[in-house]
XYZ file of C-alpha atoms in Angstrom:
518
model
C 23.270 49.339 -49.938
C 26.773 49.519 -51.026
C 28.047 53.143 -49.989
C 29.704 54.351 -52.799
C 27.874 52.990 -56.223
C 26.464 56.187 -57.733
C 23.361 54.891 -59.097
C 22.363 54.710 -54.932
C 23.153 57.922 -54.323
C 20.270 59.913 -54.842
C 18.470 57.461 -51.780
C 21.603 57.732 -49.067
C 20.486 60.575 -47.059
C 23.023 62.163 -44.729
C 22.704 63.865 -41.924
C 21.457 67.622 -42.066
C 20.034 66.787 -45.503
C 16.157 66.778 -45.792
C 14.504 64.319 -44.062
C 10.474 63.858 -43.043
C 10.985 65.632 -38.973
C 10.769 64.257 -36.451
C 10.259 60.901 -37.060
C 12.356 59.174 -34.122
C 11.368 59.979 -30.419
C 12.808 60.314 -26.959
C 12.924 56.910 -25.412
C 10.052 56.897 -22.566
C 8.468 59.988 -24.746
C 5.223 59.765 -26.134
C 4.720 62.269 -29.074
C 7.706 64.328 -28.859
C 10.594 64.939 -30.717
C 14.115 63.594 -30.219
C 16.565 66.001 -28.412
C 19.510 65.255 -30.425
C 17.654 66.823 -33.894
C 14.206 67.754 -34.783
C 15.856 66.654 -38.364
C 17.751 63.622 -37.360
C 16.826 61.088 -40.951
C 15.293 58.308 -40.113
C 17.114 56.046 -42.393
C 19.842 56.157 -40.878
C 18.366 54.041 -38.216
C 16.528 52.240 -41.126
C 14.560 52.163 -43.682
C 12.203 55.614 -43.977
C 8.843 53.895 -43.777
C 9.573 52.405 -40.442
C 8.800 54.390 -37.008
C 8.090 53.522 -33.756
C 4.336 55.011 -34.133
C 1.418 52.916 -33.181
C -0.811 52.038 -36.122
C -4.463 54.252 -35.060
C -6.047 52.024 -37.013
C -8.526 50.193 -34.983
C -11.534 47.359 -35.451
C -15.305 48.205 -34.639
C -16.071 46.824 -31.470
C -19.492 44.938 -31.159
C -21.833 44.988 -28.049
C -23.936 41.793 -27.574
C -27.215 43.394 -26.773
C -29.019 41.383 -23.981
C -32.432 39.737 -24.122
C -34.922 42.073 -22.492
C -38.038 40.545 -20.208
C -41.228 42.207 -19.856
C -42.038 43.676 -17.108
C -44.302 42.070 -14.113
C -48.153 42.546 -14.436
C -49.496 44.737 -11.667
C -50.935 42.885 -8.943
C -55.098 42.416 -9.512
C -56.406 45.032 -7.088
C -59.930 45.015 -5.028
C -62.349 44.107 -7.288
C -65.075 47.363 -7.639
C -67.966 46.711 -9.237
C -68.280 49.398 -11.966
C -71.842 50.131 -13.379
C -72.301 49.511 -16.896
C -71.333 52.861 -19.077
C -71.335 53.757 -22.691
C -68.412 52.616 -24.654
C -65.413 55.065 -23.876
C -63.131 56.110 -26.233
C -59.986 53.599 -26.408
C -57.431 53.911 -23.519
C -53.813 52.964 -23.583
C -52.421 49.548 -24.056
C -50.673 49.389 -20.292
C -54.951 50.263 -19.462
C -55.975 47.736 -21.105
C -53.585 44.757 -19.936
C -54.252 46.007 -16.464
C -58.485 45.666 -17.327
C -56.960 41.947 -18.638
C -55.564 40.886 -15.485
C -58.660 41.490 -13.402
C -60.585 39.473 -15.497
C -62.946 42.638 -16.636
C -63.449 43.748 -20.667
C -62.038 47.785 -20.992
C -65.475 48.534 -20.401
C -65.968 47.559 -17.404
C -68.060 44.404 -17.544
C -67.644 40.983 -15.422
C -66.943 38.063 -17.517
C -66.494 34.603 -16.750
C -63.362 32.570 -16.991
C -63.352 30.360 -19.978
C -66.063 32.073 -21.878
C -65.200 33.373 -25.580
C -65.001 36.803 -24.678
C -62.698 36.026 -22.188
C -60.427 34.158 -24.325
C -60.521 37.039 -26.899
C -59.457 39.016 -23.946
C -56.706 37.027 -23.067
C -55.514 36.963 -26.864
C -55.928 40.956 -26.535
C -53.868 40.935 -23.393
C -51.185 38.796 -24.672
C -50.655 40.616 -28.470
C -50.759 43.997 -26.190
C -47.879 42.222 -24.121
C -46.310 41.392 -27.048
C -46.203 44.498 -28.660
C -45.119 46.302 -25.567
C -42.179 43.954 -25.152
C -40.913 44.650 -28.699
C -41.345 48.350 -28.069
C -38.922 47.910 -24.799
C -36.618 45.900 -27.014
C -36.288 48.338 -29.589
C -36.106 51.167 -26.655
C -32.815 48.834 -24.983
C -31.615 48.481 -28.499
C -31.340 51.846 -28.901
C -29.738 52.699 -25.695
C -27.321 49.850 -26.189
C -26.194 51.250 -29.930
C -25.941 54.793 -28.289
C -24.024 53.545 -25.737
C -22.199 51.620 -28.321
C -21.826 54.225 -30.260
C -20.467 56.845 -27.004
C -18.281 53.687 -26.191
C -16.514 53.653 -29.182
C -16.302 57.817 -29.332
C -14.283 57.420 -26.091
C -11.787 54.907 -27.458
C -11.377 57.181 -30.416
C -10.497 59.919 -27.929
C -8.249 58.011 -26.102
C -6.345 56.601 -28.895
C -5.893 60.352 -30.121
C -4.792 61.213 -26.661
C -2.590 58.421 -25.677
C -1.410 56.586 -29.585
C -2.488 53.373 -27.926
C -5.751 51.188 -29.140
C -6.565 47.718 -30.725
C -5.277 47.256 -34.359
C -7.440 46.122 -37.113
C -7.116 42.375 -37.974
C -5.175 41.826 -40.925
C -5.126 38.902 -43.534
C -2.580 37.882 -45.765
C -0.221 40.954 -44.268
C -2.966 43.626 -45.244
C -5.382 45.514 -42.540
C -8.690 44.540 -42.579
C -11.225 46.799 -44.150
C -13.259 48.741 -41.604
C -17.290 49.211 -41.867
C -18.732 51.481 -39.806
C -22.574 51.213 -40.677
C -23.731 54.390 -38.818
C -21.964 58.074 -38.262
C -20.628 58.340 -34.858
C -22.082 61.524 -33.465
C -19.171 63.608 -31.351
C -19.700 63.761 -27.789
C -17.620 66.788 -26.309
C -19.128 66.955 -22.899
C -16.740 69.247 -21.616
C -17.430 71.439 -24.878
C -18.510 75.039 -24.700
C -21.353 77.167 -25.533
C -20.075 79.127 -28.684
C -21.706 82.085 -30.834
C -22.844 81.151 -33.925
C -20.717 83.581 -35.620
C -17.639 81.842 -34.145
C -15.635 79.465 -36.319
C -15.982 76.008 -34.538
C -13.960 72.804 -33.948
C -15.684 69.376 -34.289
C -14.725 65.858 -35.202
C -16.592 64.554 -37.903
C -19.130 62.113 -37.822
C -17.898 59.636 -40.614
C -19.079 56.285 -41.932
C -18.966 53.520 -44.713
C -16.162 51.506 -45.551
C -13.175 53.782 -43.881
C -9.833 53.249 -44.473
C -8.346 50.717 -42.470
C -4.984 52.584 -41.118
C -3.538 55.707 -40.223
C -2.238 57.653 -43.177
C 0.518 60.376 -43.029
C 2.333 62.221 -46.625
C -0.708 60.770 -48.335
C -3.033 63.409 -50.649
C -6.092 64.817 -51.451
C -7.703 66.196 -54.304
C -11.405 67.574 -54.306
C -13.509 66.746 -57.323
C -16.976 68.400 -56.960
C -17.965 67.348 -53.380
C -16.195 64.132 -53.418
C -12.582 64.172 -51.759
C -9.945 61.403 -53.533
C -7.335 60.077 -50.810
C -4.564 58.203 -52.615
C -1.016 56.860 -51.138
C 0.366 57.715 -47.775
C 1.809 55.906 -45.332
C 1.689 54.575 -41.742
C 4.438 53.068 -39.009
C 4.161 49.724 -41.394
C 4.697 50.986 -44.785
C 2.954 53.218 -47.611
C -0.414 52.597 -49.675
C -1.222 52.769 -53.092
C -5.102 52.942 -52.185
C -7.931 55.531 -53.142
C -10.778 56.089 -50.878
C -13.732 58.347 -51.778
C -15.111 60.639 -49.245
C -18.376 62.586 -49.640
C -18.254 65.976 -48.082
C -22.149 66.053 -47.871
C -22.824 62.774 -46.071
C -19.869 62.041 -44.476
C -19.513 58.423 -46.020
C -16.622 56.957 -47.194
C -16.225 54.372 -49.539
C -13.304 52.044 -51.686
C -13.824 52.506 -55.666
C -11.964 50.210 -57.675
C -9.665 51.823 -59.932
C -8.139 50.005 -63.479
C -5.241 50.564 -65.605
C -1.627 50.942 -64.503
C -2.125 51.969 -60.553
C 0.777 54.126 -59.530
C 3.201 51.916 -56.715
C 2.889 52.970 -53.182
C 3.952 56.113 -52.237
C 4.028 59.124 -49.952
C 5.022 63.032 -50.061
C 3.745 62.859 -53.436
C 1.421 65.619 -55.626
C -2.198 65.450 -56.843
C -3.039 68.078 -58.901
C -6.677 68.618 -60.159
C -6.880 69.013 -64.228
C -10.556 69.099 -65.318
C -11.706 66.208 -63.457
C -8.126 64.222 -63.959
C -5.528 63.738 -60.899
C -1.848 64.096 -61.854
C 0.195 62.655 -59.197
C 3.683 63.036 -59.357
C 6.887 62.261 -57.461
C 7.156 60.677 -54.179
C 8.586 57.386 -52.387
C 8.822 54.695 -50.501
C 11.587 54.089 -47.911
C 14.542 55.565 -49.131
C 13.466 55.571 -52.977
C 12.187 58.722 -54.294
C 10.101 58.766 -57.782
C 10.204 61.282 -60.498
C 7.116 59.287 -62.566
C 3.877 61.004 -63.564
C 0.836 59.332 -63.615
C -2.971 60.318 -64.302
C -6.580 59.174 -63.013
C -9.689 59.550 -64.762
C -12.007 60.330 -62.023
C -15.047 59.530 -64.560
C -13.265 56.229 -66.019
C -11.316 55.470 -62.585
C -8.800 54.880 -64.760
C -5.051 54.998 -64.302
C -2.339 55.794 -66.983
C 1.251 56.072 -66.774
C 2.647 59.122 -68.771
C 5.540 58.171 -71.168
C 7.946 60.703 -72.437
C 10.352 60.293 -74.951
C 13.954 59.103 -74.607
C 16.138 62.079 -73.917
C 13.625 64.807 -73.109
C 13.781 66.475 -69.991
C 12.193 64.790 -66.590
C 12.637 66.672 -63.671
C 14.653 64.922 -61.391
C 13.531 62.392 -58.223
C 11.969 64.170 -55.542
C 9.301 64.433 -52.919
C 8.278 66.917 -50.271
C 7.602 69.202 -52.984
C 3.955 71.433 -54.202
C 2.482 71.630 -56.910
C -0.063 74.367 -58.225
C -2.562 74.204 -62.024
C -2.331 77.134 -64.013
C -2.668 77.923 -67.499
C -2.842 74.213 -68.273
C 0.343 73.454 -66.909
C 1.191 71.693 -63.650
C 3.669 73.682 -61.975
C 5.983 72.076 -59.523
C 7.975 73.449 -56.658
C 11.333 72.281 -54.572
C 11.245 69.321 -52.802
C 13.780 66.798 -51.671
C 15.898 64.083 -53.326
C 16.949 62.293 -50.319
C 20.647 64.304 -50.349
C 19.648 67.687 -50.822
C 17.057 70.043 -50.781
C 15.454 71.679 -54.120
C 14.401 75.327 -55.392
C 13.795 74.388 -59.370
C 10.212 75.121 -61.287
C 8.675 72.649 -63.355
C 6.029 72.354 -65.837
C 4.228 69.650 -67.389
C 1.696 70.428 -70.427
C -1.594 68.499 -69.761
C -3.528 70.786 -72.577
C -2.581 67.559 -75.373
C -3.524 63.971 -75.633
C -0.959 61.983 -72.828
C 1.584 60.768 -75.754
C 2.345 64.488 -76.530
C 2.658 65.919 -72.777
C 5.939 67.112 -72.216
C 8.247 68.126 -69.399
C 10.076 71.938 -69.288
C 12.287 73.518 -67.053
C 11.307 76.984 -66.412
C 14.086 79.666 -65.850
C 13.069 82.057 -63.303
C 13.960 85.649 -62.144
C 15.156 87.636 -59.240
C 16.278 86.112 -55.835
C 14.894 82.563 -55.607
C 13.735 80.800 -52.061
C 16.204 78.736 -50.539
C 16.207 75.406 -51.336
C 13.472 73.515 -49.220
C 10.603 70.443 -48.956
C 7.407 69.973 -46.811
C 6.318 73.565 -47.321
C 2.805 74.793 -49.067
C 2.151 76.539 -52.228
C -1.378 77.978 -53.413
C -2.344 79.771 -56.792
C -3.510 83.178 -55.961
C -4.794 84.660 -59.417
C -1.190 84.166 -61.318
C 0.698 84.192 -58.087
C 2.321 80.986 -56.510
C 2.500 81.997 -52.425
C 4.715 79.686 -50.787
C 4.489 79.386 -47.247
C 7.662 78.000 -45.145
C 9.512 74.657 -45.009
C 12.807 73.130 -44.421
C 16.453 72.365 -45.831
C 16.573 69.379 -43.425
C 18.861 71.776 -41.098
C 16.286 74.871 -40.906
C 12.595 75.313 -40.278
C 11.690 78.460 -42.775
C 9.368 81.295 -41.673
C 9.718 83.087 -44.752
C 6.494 83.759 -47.537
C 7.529 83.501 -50.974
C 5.729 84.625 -54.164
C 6.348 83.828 -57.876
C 4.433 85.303 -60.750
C 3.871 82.544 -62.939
C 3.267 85.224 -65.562
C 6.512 87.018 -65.548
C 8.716 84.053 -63.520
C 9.746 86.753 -61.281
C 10.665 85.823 -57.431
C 9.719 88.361 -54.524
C 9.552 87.593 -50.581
C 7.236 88.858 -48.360
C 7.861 91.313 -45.390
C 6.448 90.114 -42.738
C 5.630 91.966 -39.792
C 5.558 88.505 -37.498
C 6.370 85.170 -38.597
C 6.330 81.402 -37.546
C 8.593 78.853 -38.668
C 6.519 75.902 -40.435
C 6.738 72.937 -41.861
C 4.670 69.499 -43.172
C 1.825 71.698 -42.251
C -1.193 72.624 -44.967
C -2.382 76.213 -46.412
C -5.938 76.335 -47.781
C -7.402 79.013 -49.202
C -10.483 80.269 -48.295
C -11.256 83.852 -49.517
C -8.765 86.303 -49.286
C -7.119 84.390 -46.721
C -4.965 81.385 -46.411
C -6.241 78.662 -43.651
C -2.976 77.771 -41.906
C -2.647 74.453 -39.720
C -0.971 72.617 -37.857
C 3.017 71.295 -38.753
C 6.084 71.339 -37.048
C 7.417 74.310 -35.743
C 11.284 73.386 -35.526
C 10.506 72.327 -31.634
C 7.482 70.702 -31.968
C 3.886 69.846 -33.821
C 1.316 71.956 -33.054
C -2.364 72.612 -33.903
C -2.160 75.750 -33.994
C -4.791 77.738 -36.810
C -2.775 80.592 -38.557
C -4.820 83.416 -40.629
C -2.396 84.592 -43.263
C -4.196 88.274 -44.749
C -3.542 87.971 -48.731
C -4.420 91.002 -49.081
C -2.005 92.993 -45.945
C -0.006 89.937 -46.215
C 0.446 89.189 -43.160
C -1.091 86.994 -40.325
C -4.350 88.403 -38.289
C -5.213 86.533 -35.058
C -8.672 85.149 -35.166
C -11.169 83.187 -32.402
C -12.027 80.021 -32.810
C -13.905 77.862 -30.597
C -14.420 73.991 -30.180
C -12.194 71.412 -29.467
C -9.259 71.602 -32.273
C -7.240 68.153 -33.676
C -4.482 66.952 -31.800
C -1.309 68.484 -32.960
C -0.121 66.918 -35.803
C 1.808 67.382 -39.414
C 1.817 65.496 -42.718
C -1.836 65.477 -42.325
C -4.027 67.000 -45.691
C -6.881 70.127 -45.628
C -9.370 71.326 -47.785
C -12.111 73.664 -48.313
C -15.624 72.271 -48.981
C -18.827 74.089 -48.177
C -17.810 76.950 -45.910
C -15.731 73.960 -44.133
C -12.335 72.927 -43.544
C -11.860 69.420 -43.050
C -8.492 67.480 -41.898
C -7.763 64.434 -42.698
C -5.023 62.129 -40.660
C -1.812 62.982 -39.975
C 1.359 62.429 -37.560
C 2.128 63.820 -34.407
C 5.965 62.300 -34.075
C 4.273 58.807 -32.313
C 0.854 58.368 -33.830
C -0.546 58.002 -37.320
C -4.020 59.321 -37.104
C -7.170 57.987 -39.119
C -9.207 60.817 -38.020
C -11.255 63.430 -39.829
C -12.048 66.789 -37.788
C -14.079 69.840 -39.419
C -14.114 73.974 -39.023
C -16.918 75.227 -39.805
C -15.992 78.408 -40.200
C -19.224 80.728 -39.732
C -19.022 84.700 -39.839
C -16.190 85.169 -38.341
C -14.157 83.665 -41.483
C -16.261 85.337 -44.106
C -17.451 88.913 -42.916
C -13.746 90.324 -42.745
C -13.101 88.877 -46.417
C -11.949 91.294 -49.535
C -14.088 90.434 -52.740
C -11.939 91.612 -54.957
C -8.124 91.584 -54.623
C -5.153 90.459 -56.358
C -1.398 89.920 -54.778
C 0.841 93.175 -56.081
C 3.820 91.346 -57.390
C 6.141 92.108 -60.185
């Protein structure tokens, strides 16, 4: 890249300048940062979609399931002779190949060998044999599949634990697609007993055709109870793919999608606008987008917005939020590869796509630093935005603007953590905190931010919670918060894990409320 054409400027970052953290680690390190900077830029090693992660992608293994031989008759006993009785009422099949093998009828009668009744026995006996070794079949079948099934549960685990496992075979330089036919139930032997009322960790029990790599920076967007994935990357490169999942089964699945599909990308936005996906900004590697495009969710259809020559486009960028209100997307900050941002956006998706426009809104009072990888949610008219980083800083700091009167105000906090690349979901009058990268190091930590004290209540959960981890996606879908992937500095997880968050999230919720900003 020749150092000083301007046209290459805007994708040479330089150290200090915002960067996706931490992305290179200690040699001999598994999943921890880099001593010499949580914020050291990975392309200065290289290009920005390259780490030294381990895909966590991973085939289905199969288990050959082993022929199964019926057991040994009993051995024939001392023949009794038994008086002849009424009929009795029919006994059990194992009764009645015993009766077989001592040459006697189930009630009890003599007959001779080679006589028709004795034949019919023997047919008897050998469709009751029959049937009981398909029974045992289907019983070893079933052990072998949960076994199977446990087997694979492990490997799971221990790819999460250690960011080692098989990779997914690949043809013509893309993964192969991954079928899982059945939901793999969790198995958490060591888990504990937990009140009902207790908000709960669990992973969740997902099948169909799952995405066949880790995904990190990627999106999510929640259209009735169907969750759309689209982009992200992992340590080979980014995606331009959307998956379906179904928050009610569990099932994922790969829609095909026409019209002009968006390139791949990562740290981009997908806002919801009556059941169609704007998705704006991002990158690749060191190039960073400033194009909008938007997906029918009922056509599964993509278009590529055109504006005219000359109006105003906000500039490349990714890292940044962005929230729907008032039919507007509203965009926040991010990064351009040399410096942070702190400018507001809006794009008008109330007309037909050949009249939406771009407008640079001109805000008031003291802004937020300049920042990327933070959150933003709508509150009523209020945009809270929750902390983030310059490349050189992780924030702490909760900012709110009034998209009404465009007026900054910070929060005063009476305890704060320093976040970034981590995700802030609302659920009531709360925002659902997790995970991200704490200056030092990811964590998986679930913060309860009050939006009604603002500020942050501790709160008891139980279960088993994701492995720390940050560029990873949340949502809220019936009274549960689900996760989806993520990176923890060495591994790009496929994983989805689910809260379900019980009494203890809803009984201490306000109704009614609104954020008291200028």
């Amino acid at each position: 890249m020749p150092p000083h054409d301007a046209k290459f400027a805007v994708d040479s970052p330089r150290v200090g300048m915002l960067s996706d953290v931490p992305e290179e680690n200690a040699p001999g390190v598994t999943g921890r940062a880099s001593p010499r900077s949580p914020y050291f830029h990975a392309a200065l090693s290289g290009s920005t979609s390259t780490f030294k992660a381990s895909a966590s992608s991973s085939s289905l293994a199969s288990t050959s399931i082993t022929s199964i031989t019926s057991p040994p008759r009993p051995p024939a006993g001392p023949r009794t002779p038994v008086p002849s009785i009424a009929r009795p009422a029919p006994r059990s099949i194992s009764e009645v190949s015993i009766s077989s093998a001592i040459g006697r009828t189930p009630s009890g009668t003599r007959t001779r060998p080679g006589s028709p009744s004795t034949l019919k026995e023997k047919d008897r006996d050998r469709d009751s044999r029959d049937r009981e070794k398909d029974r045992d079949k289907e019983k070893e079948k079933g052990k072998e599949k949960d076994k199977e099934n446990e087997q694979d549960g492990d490997r799971d685990r221990e790819r999460e634990r250690t960011g080692k496992g098989p990779k997914a075979a690949s043809t013509n330089g893309q993964p192969a697609q991954r079928i899982r036919n059945t939901p793999h139930l969790p198995h958490a032997k060591d888990a504990e007993v937990a009140p009902a009322t207790l908000m709960y960790w669990s992973r969740a029990p997902v099948y169909g055709l799952l995405p066949p790599h880790g995904l990190r920076a990627h999106s999510v967007t929640m259209v009735d109870t169907t969750a759309w994935m689209f982009g992200g990357c992992d340590d080979k490169g980014c995606w331009r793919d959307i998956y379906h999942f179904n928050t009610e089964t569990m099932q994922w699945a790969h829609p095909e999608v026409l019209g002009e599909i968006p390139p791949p990308c990562r740290a981009h936005t997908a806002t919801l606008t009556d059941r169609r996906i704007v998705v704006f900004g991002g990158g690749e590697g060191p190039v960073y987008y400033n194009d909008a495009y938007l997906l029918d969710t009922t056509l599964r259809r993509w278009t590529h917005l055109v504006f005219p020559e000359g109006s105003p486009i906000p500039p490349p960028r990714r890292a940044h939020t962005a929230v729907f209100y008032k039919h507007k997307v509203w965009v926040f900050g991010g990064g351009n590869g040399m410096e942070a941002l702190n400018d507001v956006w809006t794009l008008d998706v109330s007309v037909p796509t050949d009249k939406m426009r771009w407008e640079m809104m001109e805000t008031r009072g003291k802004p937020p630093t300049p920042r990327g990888y933070h959150t933003a949610n709508l509150v009523g008219s209020v945009m809270v935005v929750v902390g983030g980083s310059d490349g050189r800083e992780c924030f702490s700091d909760v900012w709110c603007l009034n998209l009404d009167t465009l007026v900054w105000s910070q929060v005063k906090l009476d305890i704060s953590y320093r976040r970034l690349s981590h995700t802030a979901t609302q659920v009531g009058s709360y925002l659902f905190i997790m995970g991200g990268h704490d200056g030092s190091q990811y964590t998986s930590e679930l913060l309860l931010f009050n939006l009604v004290s603002l500020n942050y209540e501790p709160r008891q959960i139980a279960g088993k919670p994701p492995a720390p981890r940050g560029y990873h996606v949340s949502f809220l879908a019936d009274s549960r918060l689900f996760i989806f992937g993520g990176f923890n500095g060495n591994v790009v997880y496929d994983d989805v894990h689910l809260l379900d968050l019980a009494g203890a999230a809803y009984l201490p919720q306000v109704t009614s409320f609104r954020i008291d900003v200028e």
